[in-house]
C-alpha positions as MATLAB code, in Angstrom:
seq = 'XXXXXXXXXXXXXXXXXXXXXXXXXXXXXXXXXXXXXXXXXXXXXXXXXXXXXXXXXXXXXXXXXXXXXXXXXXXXXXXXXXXXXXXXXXXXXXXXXXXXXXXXXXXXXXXXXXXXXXXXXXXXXXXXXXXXXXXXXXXXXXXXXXXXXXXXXXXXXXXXXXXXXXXXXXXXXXXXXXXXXXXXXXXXXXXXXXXXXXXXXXXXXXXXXXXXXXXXXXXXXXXXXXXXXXXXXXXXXXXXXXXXXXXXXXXXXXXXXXXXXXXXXXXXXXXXXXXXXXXXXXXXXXXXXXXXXXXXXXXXXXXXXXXXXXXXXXXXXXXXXXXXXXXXXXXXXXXXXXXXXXXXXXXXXXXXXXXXXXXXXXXXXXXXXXXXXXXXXXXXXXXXXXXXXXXXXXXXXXXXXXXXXXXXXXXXXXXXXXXXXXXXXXXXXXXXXXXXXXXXXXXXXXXXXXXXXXXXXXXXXXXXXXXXXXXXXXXXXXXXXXXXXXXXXXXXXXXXXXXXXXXXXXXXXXXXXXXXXXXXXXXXXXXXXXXXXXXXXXXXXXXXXXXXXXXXXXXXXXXXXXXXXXXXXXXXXXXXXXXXXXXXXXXXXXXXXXXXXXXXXXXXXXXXXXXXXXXXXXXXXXXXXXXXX';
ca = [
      30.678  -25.432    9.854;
      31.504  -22.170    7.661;
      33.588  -21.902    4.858;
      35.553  -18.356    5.079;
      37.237  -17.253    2.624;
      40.941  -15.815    3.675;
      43.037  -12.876    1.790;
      46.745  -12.828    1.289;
      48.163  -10.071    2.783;
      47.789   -6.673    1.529;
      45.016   -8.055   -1.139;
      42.421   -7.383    0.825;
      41.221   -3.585    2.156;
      40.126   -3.254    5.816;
      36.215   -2.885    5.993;
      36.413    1.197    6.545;
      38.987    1.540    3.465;
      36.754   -1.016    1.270;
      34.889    0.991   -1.266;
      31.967   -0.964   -3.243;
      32.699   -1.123   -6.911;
      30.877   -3.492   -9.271;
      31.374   -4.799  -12.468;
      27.879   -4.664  -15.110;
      27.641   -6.485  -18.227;
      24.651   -5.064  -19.948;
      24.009   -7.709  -22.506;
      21.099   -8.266  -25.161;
      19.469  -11.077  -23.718;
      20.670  -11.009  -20.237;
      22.368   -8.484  -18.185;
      24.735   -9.012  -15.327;
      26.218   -7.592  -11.865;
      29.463   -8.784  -10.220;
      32.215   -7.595   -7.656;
      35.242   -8.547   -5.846;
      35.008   -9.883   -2.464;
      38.187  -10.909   -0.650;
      40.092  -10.993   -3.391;
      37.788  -13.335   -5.686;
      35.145  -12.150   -8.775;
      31.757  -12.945   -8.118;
      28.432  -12.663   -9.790;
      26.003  -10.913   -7.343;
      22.484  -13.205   -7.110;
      19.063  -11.494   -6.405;
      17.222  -12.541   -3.619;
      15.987  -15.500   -5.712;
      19.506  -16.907   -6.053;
      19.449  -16.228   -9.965;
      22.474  -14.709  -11.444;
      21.352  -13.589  -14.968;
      18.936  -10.953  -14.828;
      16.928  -11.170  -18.475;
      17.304   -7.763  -20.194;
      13.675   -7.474  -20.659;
      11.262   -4.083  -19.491;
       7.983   -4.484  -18.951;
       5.515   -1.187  -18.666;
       2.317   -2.367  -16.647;
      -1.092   -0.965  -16.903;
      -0.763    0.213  -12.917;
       2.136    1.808  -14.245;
       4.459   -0.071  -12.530;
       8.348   -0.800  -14.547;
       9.082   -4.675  -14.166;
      12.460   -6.103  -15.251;
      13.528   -9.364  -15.529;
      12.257  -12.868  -15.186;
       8.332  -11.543  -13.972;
       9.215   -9.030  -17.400;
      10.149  -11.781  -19.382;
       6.766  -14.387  -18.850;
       5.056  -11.415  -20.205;
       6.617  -11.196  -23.661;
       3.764  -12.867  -25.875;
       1.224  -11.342  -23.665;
       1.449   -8.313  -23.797;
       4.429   -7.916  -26.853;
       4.151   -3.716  -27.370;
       4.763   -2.829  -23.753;
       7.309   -5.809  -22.737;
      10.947   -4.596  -24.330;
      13.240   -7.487  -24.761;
      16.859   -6.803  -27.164;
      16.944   -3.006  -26.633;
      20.447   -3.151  -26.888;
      20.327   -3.611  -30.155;
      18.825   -0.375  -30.949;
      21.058    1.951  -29.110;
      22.641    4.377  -30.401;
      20.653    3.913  -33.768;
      18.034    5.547  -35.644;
      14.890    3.917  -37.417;
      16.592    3.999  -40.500;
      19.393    1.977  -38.611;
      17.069   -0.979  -37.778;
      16.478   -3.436  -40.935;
      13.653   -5.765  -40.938;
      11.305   -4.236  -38.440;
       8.344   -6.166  -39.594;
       9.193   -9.233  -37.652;
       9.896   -7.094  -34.399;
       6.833   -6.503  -32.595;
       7.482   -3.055  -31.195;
       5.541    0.285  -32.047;
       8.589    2.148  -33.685;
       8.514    6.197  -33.854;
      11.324    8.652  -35.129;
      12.194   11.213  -33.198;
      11.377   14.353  -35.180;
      13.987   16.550  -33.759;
      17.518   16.484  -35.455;
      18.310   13.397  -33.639;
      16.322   11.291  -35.311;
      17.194    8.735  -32.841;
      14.567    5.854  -32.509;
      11.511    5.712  -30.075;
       8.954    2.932  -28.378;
       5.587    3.754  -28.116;
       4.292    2.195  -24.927;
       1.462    2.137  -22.660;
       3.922    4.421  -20.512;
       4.306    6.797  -23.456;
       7.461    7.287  -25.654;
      10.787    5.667  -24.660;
      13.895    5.408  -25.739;
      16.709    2.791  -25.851;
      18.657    5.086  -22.875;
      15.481    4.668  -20.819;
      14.428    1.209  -21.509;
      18.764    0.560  -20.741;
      18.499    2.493  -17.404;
      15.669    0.621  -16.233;
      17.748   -2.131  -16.507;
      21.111   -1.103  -15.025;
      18.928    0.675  -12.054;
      17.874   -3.015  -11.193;
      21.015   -4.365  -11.141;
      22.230   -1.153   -8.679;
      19.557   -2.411   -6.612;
      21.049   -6.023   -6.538;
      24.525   -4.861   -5.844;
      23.486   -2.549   -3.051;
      21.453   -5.024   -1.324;
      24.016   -7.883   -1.601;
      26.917   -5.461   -0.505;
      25.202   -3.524    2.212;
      25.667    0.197    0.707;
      25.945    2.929   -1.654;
      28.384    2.173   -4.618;
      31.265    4.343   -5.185;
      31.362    3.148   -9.059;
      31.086    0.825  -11.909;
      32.468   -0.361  -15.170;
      30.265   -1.182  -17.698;
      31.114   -3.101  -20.635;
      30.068   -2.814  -24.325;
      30.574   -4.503  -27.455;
      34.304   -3.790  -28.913;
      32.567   -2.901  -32.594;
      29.954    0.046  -30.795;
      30.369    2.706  -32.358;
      30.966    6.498  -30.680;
      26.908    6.884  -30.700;
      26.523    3.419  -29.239;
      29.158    3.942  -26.495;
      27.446    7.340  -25.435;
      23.956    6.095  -25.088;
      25.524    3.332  -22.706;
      26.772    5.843  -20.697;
      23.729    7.947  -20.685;
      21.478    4.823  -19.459;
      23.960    4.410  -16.390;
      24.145    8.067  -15.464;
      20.078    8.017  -15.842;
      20.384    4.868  -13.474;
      22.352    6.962  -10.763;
      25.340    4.704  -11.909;
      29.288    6.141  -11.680;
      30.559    4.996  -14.421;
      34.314    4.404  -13.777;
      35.265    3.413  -17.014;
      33.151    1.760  -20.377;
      35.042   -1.526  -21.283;
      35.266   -3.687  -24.154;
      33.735   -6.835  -23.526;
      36.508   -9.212  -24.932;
      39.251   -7.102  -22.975;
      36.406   -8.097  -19.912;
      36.712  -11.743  -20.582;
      40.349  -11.595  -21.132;
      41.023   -9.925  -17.918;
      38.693  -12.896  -16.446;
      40.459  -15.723  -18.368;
      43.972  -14.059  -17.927;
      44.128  -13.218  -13.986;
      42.303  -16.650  -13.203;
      44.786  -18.877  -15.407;
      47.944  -16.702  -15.016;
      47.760  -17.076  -19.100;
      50.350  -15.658  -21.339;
      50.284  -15.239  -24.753;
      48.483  -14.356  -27.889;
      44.854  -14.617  -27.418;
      41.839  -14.525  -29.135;
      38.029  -13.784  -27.564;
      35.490  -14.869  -29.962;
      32.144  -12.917  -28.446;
      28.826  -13.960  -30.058;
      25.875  -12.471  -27.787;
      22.351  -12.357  -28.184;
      22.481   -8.713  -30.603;
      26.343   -8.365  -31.014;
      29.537  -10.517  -32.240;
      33.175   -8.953  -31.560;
      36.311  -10.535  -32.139;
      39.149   -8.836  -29.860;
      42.982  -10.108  -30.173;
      44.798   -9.640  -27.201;
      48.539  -10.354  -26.202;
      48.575  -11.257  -22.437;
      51.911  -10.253  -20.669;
      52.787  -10.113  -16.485;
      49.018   -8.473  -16.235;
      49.322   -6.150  -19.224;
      46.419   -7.036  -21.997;
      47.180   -5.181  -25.060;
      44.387   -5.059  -27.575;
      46.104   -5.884  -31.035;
      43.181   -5.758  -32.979;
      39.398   -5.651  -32.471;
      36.553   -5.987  -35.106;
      33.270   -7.215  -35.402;
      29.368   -6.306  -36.486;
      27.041   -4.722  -33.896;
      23.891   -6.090  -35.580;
      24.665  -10.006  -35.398;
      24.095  -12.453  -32.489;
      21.976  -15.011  -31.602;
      18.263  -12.808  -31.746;
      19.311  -13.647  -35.699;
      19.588  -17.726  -35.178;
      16.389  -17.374  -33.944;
      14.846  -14.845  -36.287;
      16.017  -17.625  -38.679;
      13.666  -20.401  -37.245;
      11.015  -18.365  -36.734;
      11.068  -17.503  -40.471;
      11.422  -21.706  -41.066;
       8.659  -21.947  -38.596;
       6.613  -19.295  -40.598;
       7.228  -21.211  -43.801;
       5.714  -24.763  -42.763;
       2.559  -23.463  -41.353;
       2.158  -21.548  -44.727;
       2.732  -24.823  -46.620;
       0.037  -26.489  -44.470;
      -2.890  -23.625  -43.708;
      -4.395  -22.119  -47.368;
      -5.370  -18.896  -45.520;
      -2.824  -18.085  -43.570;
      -3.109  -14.225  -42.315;
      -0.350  -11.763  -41.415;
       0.820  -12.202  -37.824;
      -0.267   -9.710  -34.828;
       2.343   -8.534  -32.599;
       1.053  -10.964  -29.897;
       2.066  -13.921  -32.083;
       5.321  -12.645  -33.413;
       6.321  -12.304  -30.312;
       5.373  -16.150  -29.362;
       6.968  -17.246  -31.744;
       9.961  -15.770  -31.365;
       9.907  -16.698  -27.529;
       9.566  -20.360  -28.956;
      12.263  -19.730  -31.738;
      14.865  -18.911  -29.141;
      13.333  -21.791  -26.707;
      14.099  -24.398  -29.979;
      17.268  -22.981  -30.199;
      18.362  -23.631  -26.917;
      17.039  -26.990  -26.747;
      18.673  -28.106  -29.475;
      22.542  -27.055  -27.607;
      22.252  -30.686  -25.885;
      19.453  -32.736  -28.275;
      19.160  -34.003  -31.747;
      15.200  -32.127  -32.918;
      13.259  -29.449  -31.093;
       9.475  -29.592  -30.955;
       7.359  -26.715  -31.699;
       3.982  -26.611  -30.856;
       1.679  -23.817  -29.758;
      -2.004  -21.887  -31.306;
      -1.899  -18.788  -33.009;
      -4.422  -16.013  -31.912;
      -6.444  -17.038  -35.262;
      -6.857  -20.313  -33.949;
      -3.832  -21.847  -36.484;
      -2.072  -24.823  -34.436;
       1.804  -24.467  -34.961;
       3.412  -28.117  -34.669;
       6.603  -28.773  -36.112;
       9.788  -30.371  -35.654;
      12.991  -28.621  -36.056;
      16.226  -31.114  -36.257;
      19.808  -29.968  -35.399;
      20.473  -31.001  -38.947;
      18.313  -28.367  -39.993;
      18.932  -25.809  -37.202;
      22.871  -26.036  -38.667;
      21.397  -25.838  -42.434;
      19.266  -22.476  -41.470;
      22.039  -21.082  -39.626;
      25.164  -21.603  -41.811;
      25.355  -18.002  -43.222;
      25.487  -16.608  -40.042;
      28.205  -18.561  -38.245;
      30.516  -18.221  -41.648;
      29.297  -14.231  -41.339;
      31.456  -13.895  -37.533;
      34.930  -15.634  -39.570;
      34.840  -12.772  -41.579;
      35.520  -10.329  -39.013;
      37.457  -12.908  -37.583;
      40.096  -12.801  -40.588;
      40.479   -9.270  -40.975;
      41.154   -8.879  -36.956;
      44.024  -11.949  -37.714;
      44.705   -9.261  -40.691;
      45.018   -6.145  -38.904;
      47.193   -7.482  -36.042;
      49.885   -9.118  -38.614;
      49.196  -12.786  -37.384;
      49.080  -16.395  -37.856;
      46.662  -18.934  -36.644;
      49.814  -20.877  -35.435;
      50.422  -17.421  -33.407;
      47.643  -17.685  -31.479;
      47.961  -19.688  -27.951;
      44.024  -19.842  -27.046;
      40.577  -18.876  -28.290;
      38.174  -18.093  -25.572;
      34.675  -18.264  -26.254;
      32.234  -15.404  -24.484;
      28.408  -15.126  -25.082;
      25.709  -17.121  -24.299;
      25.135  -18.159  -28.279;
      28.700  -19.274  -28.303;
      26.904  -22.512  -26.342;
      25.259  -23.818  -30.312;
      27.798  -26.731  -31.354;
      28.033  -25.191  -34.596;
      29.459  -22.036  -33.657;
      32.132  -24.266  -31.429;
      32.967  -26.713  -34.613;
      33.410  -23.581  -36.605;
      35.909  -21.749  -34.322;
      37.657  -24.736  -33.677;
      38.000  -25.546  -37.665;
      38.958  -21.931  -38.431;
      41.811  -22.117  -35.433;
      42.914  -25.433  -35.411;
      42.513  -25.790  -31.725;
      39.830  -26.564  -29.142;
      38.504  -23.300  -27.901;
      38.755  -22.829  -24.308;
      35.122  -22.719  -22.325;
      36.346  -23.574  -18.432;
      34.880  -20.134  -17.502;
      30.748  -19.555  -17.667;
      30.220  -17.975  -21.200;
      27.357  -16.076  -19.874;
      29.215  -14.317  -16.807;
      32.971  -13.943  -17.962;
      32.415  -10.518  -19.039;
      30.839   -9.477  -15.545;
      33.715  -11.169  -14.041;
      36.189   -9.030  -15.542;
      34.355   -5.737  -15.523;
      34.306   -6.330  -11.683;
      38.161   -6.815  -11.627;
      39.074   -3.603  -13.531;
      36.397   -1.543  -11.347;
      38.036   -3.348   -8.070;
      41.689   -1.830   -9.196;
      40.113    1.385  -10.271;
      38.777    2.415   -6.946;
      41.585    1.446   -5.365;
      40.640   -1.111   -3.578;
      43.913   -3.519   -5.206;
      46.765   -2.503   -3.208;
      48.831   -4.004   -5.717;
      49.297   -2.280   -9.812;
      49.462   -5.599  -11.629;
      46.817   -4.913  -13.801;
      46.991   -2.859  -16.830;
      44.286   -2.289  -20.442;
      45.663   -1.111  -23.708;
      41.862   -1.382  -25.374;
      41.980    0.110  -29.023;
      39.173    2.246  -30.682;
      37.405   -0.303  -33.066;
      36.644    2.716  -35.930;
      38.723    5.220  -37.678;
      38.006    8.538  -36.796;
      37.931   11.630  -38.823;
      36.770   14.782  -40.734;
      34.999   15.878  -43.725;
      37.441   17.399  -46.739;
      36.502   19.031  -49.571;
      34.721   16.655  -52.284;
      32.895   15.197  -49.103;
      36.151   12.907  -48.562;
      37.235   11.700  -45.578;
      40.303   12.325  -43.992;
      41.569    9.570  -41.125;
      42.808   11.426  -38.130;
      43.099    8.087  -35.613;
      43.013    4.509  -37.296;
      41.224    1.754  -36.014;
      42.869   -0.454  -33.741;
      44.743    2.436  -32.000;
      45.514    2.191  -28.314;
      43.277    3.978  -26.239;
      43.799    6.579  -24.883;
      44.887    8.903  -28.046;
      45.307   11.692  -29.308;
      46.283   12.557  -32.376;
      46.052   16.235  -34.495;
      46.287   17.135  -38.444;
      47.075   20.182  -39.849;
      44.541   22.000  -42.494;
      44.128   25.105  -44.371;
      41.420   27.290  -46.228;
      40.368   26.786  -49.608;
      39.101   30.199  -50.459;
      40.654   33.987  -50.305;
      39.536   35.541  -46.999;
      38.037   32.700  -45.511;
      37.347   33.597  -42.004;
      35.435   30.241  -41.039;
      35.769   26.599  -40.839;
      32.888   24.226  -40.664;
      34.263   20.647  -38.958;
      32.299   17.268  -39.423;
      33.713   14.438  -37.638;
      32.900   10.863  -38.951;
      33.284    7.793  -37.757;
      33.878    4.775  -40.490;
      36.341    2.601  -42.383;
      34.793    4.160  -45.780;
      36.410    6.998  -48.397;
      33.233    8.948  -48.652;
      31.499   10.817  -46.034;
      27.929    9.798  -47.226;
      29.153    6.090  -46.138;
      30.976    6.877  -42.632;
      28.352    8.040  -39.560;
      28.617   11.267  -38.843;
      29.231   11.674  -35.464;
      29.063   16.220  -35.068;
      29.433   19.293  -36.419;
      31.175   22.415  -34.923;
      32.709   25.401  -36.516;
      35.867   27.441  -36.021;
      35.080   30.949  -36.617;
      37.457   34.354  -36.439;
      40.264   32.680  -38.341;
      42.340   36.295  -39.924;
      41.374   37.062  -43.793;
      44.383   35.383  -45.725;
      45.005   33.919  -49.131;
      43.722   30.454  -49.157;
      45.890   27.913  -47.904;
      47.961   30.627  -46.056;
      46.001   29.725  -42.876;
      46.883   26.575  -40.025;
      44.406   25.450  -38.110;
      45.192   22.388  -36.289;
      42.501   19.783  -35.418;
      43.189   17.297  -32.639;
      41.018   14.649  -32.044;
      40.918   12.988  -28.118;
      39.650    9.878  -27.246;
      39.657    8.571  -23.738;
      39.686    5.138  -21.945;
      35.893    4.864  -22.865;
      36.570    5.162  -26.396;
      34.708    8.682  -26.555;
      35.562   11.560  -28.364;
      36.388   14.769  -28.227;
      37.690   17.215  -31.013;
      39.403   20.594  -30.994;
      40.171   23.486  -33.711;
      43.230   26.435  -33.315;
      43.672   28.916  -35.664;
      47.836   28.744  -35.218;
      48.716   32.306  -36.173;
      45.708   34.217  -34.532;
      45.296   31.499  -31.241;
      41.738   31.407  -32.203;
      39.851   28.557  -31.089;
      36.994   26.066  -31.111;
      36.222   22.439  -29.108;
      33.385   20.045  -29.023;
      33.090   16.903  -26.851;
      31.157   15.043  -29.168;
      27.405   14.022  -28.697;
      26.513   11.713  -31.219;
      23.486   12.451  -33.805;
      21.512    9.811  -31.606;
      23.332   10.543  -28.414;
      21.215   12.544  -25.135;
      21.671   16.037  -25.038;
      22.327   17.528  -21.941;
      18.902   18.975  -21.301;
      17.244   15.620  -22.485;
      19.702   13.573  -19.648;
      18.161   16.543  -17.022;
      14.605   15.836  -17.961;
      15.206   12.028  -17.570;
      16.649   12.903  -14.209;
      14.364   15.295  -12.822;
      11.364   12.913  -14.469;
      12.961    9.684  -12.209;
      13.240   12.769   -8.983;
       9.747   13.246   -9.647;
       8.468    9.818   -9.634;
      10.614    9.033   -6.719;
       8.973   11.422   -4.687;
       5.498   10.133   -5.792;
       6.377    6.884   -4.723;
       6.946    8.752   -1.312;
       3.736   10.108   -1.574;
       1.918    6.813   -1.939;
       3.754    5.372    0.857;
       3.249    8.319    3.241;
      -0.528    7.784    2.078;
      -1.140    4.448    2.265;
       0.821    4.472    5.933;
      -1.652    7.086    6.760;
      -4.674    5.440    5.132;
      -3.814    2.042    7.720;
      -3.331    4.369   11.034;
      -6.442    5.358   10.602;
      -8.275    2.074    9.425;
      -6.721    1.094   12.798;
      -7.792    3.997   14.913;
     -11.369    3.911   13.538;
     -12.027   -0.260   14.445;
     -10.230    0.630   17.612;
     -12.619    3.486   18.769;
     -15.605    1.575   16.929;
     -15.321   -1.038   19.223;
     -14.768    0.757   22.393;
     -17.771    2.651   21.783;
     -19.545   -0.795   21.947;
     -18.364   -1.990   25.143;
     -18.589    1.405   27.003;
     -20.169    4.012   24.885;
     -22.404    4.332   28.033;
     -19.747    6.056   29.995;
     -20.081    9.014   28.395;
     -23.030   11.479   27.401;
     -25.284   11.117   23.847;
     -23.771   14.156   22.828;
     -19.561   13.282   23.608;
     -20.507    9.828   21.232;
     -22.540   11.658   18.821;
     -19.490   14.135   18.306;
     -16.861   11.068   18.219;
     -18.815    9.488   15.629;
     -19.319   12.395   13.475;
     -15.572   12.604   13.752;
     -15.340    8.873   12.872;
     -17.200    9.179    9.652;
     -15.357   12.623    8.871;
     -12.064   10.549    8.775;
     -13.963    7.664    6.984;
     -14.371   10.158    3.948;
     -11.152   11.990    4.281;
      -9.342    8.710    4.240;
     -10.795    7.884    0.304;
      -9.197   11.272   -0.437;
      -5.455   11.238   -1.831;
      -4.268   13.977    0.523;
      -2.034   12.259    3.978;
      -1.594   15.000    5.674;
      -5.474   15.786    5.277;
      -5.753   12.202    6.862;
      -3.276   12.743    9.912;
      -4.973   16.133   10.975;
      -8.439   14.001   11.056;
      -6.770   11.675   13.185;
      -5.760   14.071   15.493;
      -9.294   15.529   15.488;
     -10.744   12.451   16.034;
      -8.236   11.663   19.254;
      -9.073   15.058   20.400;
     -12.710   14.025   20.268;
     -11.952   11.039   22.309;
      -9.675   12.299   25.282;
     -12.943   12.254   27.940;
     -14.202    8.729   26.266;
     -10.599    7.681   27.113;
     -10.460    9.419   30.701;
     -14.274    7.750   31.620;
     -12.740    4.285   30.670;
      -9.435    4.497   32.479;
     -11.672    5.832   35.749;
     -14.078    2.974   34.894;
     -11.013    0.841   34.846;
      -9.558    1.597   37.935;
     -12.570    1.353   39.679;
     -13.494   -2.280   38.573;
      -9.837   -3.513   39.625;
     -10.235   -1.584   43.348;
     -13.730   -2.732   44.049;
     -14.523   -4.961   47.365;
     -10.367   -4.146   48.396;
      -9.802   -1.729   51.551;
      -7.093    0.368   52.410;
      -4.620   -2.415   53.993;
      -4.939   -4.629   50.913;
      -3.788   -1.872   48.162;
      -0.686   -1.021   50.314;
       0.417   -4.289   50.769;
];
C-alpha cells in the first residue's frame, strides 16, 4: 500500500505551474540539497540514499573531478589533490589563512592584485570558487535527477558573519555551477525559518550555529511568519575543523613523548591524522575515550587513548570563544537571557556534549535539537526558494536578515567613516554627505571598507573607485553624496554625485578576492570546453564499439562463407577490415564512421551472395505447389 502525501488547498501548484526550486546549504564539512514537495521540506538523497554529500574534491590522475563520499576515502591517500574545508578559505587571501603548516594543501598567491589564495593540484591551479562549484554542480545534479528537470533557481545559504568578499565568492561558485541563485541567505535565518514554520513558534529566538569552519550566532524575533534578524555576530574562522586540529596537536604531542626521533610530518600523514582527529571526535559524542591507532609513513605506530575528560580539557577555549559573540549579539539587540523563548542549535559540531552543557549554562534553558542539526539549514533555504519562485500561493512568509559588518569609506587620516551599521535590516540604503579638502579639487578617490574598527588599516577593504569632473571650488564648497546599497544578499553597491554639477560615479563592488568578470567567463567557457570534450569521448568511444562490432561480425561471416565470393572481393574486405582496425586506435570518430561506411560498401556483394545462398538453402527439394501454399 502507498503512502501519498495530500496538499491543502491552494498550497500546492498544479504540475505545469510547479517550478523546481531548491534549497543548498554549502557547508564546510558537508554540503546539502533540499526542496519542497507538496507542501513539506525535504532533503534530496543521491541515488545511494545518503543525504549529506561530504564537501570534499578530489582531482584524479585520469583527470576525472570526484566529490563526495568516493572524494572523501581518498583524503590520506592522496592529501594535495583531495580538497576537504574549502569553505574556509573563500573569500580570503594567503595572508588570511593562519596556521597553514598543519593543512596539507600546496598554497600559492595569486600574483595579480587579487591576491586571493590558490591550490596547486595535479589539475593545475584552483581556487576556492572552483573547488565550491564543483561542489554545488553535484548537488544540481542530485536535485535534477530526483525532481525530473531543469531548475528554475536556488537559495544558497552562508554563514551570517561572511563578510562582502566571502558572500561574493559564494555566488561566483554557483553561477560557475550553472546555479540561479535566487537569493544568498543567512544560515541561522535558514534554520529559523525551518524551526519557525514547522513549530508555528513565536517569540524571541536564538540560533546558535557551530559548523565544521564557521560559528554564527543570529537573534531572531518570530512573529505570524515575519523573522526579523535583531542581531547577528559571529567568527568565520571557528568550527569544529579547530576541535579537531586540537587533538591532532594532543595526538602529535604523545607520540613525541614516546619516539626520540620523531620527524616532521608529510602531507600524507597530516592528513591521516586529521581524518582520525575528526573520527575521535565524533566517537566520543556518545562514549566515554576514543582510541587512536594507525602507522605513520616512517613506520611510527600512533596508539593512544583520548578520554572525553580530556577531549572537554583540549577544547575548553574554543567553546568559551562562541559565548563571546554570543554576548555581544544579546548586547547589540538590547536583551535579556530571560527574553529569550528558545535556543536552537544548527551545525553538525553542535552534536559534542560540551558545546550543549555550555549553551544551556549560558541560557538557562535546554536548547532545542527536535530538528536534524545537520539539515535544518537546507530545510529552510528550500522554504524561502519555494515562496520565491512562486510556487506558495500564499505571502505568509517574510526575512528581515541584517548585514553582519559596518560598512563604509576611507576619510582623511585613513579613518573610517560608518555609512550602514551592523545589524541593519537588509535591504538598505543609506547615503552621507562629503566635501573636498583642497582648493580646486576636481577629484575624489572612494575606498569602501568593511569592519567594526576606527582605522582603515584594520577594516578589509572591500574597492576603490573615483569620482572625477567635480567643478574647481574652494575646499569644502563642494557636495558629493555617497550612497551605499546593499541588497537581500547582503552585497554591495556604492555610488558618488557631485550635487551642484550632477556629475557622477558607481561601482557594484567586487571584493579584493572576489572573480572578476573576465575570470567568471574563463571559468565558464573552460567548463563549455570540457563539456564538449566529454562529448567528444562519448561520440568516440560509441564509434570505437560500432565498429569493434562490425569488424567480429564480418570476421566471422567471412569464416562460414568467405567462399561465396571471389579471392579478390575478400582480399578487398579484409584490407578494409584492418584499415578500420588502425583508424579505430586513432582519436578522430568521424574518421572511424567514414571507415565503417567503407568497409559496408566493401561488403554489399559478400552480403548479396549470402542472402542468395540463403534463399536457396531454405527453397531446396520444395516445388512450385509447396511455396504457394
Amino acid at each position: 500500500m502507498a503512502l501519498l502525501q495530500i496538499s491543502e488547498p491552494g498550497q500546492s501548484a498544479a504540475p505545469h505551474q510547479h517550478k523546481l526550486a531548491v534549497g543548498i546549504d554549502l557547508g564546510t564539512t558537508n554540503s546539502l540539497v533540499a526542496t519542497v514537495r507538496s507542501g513539506m521540506s525535504t532533503v534530496l538523497q543521491d541515488a545511494h540514499g545518503h543525504g549529506l554529500l561530504p564537501s570534499v574534491v578530489r582531482y584524479a590522475p585520469d583527470g576525472k573531478v570526484i566529490v563526495g563520499h568516493e572524494a572523501q576515502a581518498q583524503l590520506s591517500a592522496d592529501p594535495t589533490n583531495t580538497i576537504a574545508s574549502v569553505k574556509r578559505f573563500m573569500g580570503r587571501s594567503l595572508h588570511d589563512i593562519a596556521d597553514r603548516a598543519h593543512i596539507p594543501y600546496r598554497f600559492v598567491e595569486d600574483d595579480s592584485a587579487k591576491k586571493q589564495v590558490q591550490l596547486q593540484t595535479r589539475a593545475g591551479l584552483k581556487t576556492p570558487v572552483e573547488i565550491s562549484a564543483e561542489i554545488l554542480n553535484a548537488l544540481k545534479k542530485r536535485a535534477e535527477n530526483a525532481l525530473g528537470g531543469e531548475l528554475t533557481g536556488a537559495v544558497i545559504t552562508v554563514p551570517a558573519y561572511f563578510d562582502d568578499a566571502q558572500r561574493q565568492a559564494t555566488k561566483d561558485a554557483a553561477r560557475l555551477a550553472g546555479l540561479n541563485v535566487l537569493r544568498l541567505l543567512n544560515e541561522p535565518t535558514a534554520a529559523a525559518v525551518a524551526y519557525g514554520l514547522d513549530n508555528n513558534a513565536e517569540g524571541i529566538f536564538v540560533i546558535y550555529d557551530l559548523g565544521g569552519g564557521t560559528f554564527d550566532v543570529s537573534i531572531l524575533k518570530l512573529t505570524k511568519g515575519v523573522f526579523e534578524v535583531l542581531a547577528t555576530n559571529g567568527d568565520s574562522a571557528l568550527g569544529g575543523d579547530d576541535f579537531d586540529h586540537r587533538i591532532y596537536c594532543w595526538v602529535l604531542d604523545k607520540v613525541r613523548e614516546t619516539s626520540k626521533n620523531f620527524s616532521p610530518l608529510n602531507e600524507e600523514d597530516t592528513r591521516l591524522l586529521l581524518t582520525k582527529a575528526r573520527q575521535a571526535k565524533e566517537w566520543l559524542t556518545d562514549n566515554f575515550e576514543a582510541q587512536i591507532v594507525c602507522k605513520l609513513s616512517n613506520g611510527t605506530m600512533v596508539d593512544v587513548t583520548l578520554t572525553a575528560t580530556q577531549f572537554v580539557e583540549l577544547t575548553q577555549h574554543l567553546v568559551t570563544k562562541t559565548l563571546s559573540p554570543t554576548r555581544k549579539a544579546m548586547r547589540d539587540a538590547q536583551l535579556d537571557i530571560t527574553d529569550i523563548k528558545g535556543v536552537v542549535l544548527v551545525g553538525g559540531a553542535t552534536r559534542m556534549p560540551q558545546v550543549r552543557h555550555a549553551v544551556e549554562e549560558y541560557f538557562q534553558q535546554t536548547p532545542l535539537t527536535n530538528l536534524d542539526p545537520d539539515k535544518v539549514v537546507a530545510l529552510g533555504a528550500a522554504i524561502q526558494a519555494n515562496a520565491l519562485v512562486g510556487n506558495r500561493s500564499d505571502s505568509d512568509l517574510l526575512l528581515l536578515d541584517v548585514t553582519p559588518l559596518s560598512l563604509g569609506l576611507e576619510t582623511m587620516g585613513g579613518l573610517v567613516e560608518k555609512i550602514i551599521p551592523r545589524n541593519s535590516t537588509l535591504p538598505v540604503a543609506r547615503a552621507q554627505d562629503f566635501t573636498t579638502y583642497k582648493d580646486g579639487q576636481t577629484a575624489m578617490s572612494i575606498q569602501v571598507v568593511q569592519g567594526e574598527r576606527e582605522l582603515v588599516a584594520d577594516c578589509r577593504s572591500l574597492a576603490r573607485f573615483e569620482l572625477r569632473g567635480i567643478p574647481p571650488m574652494a575646499a569644502g564648497a563642494a557636495r558629493i553624496r555617497v550612497t551605499f546599497t546593499v541588497d537581500a544578499d547582503g552585497l554591495l553597491s556604492v555610488s558618488a554625485r557631485e550635487q551642484t554639477s550632477g556629475v557622477e560615479a558607481n561601482i557594484v563592488v567586487k571584493p579584493s578576492y572576489g572573480l572578476s568578470e573576465d575570470e567568471i567567463t574563463r571559468m565558464l567557457k573552460d567548463s563549455f570546453s570540457g563539456a564538449e570534450q566529454d562529448k567528444h569521448a562519448r561520440m568516440l568511444t560509441e564509434a570505437r564499439v560500432n565498429a569493434g562490432a562490425i569488424i567480429q561480425s564480418i570476421t566471422q561471416a567471412l569464416k562460414v562463407d568467405g567462399d561465396l565470393i571471389s579471392t579478390a572481393d575478400k582480399q578487398a574486405i579484409e584490407t578494409e577490415i584492418e584499415r578500420l582496425k588502425a583508424t579505430s586506435q586513432a582519436g578522430d570518430a568521424d574518421a572511424i564512421n567514414k571507415a565503417v561506411d567503407a568497409l559496408n560498401h566493401s561488403t554489399e556483394a559478400f552480403a548479396q551472395a549470402r542472402m542468395n545462398a540463403s534463399v536457396a538453402k531454405a527453397l531446396a527439394g520444395k516445388n512450385l505447389e509447396d511455396i504457394q501454399l
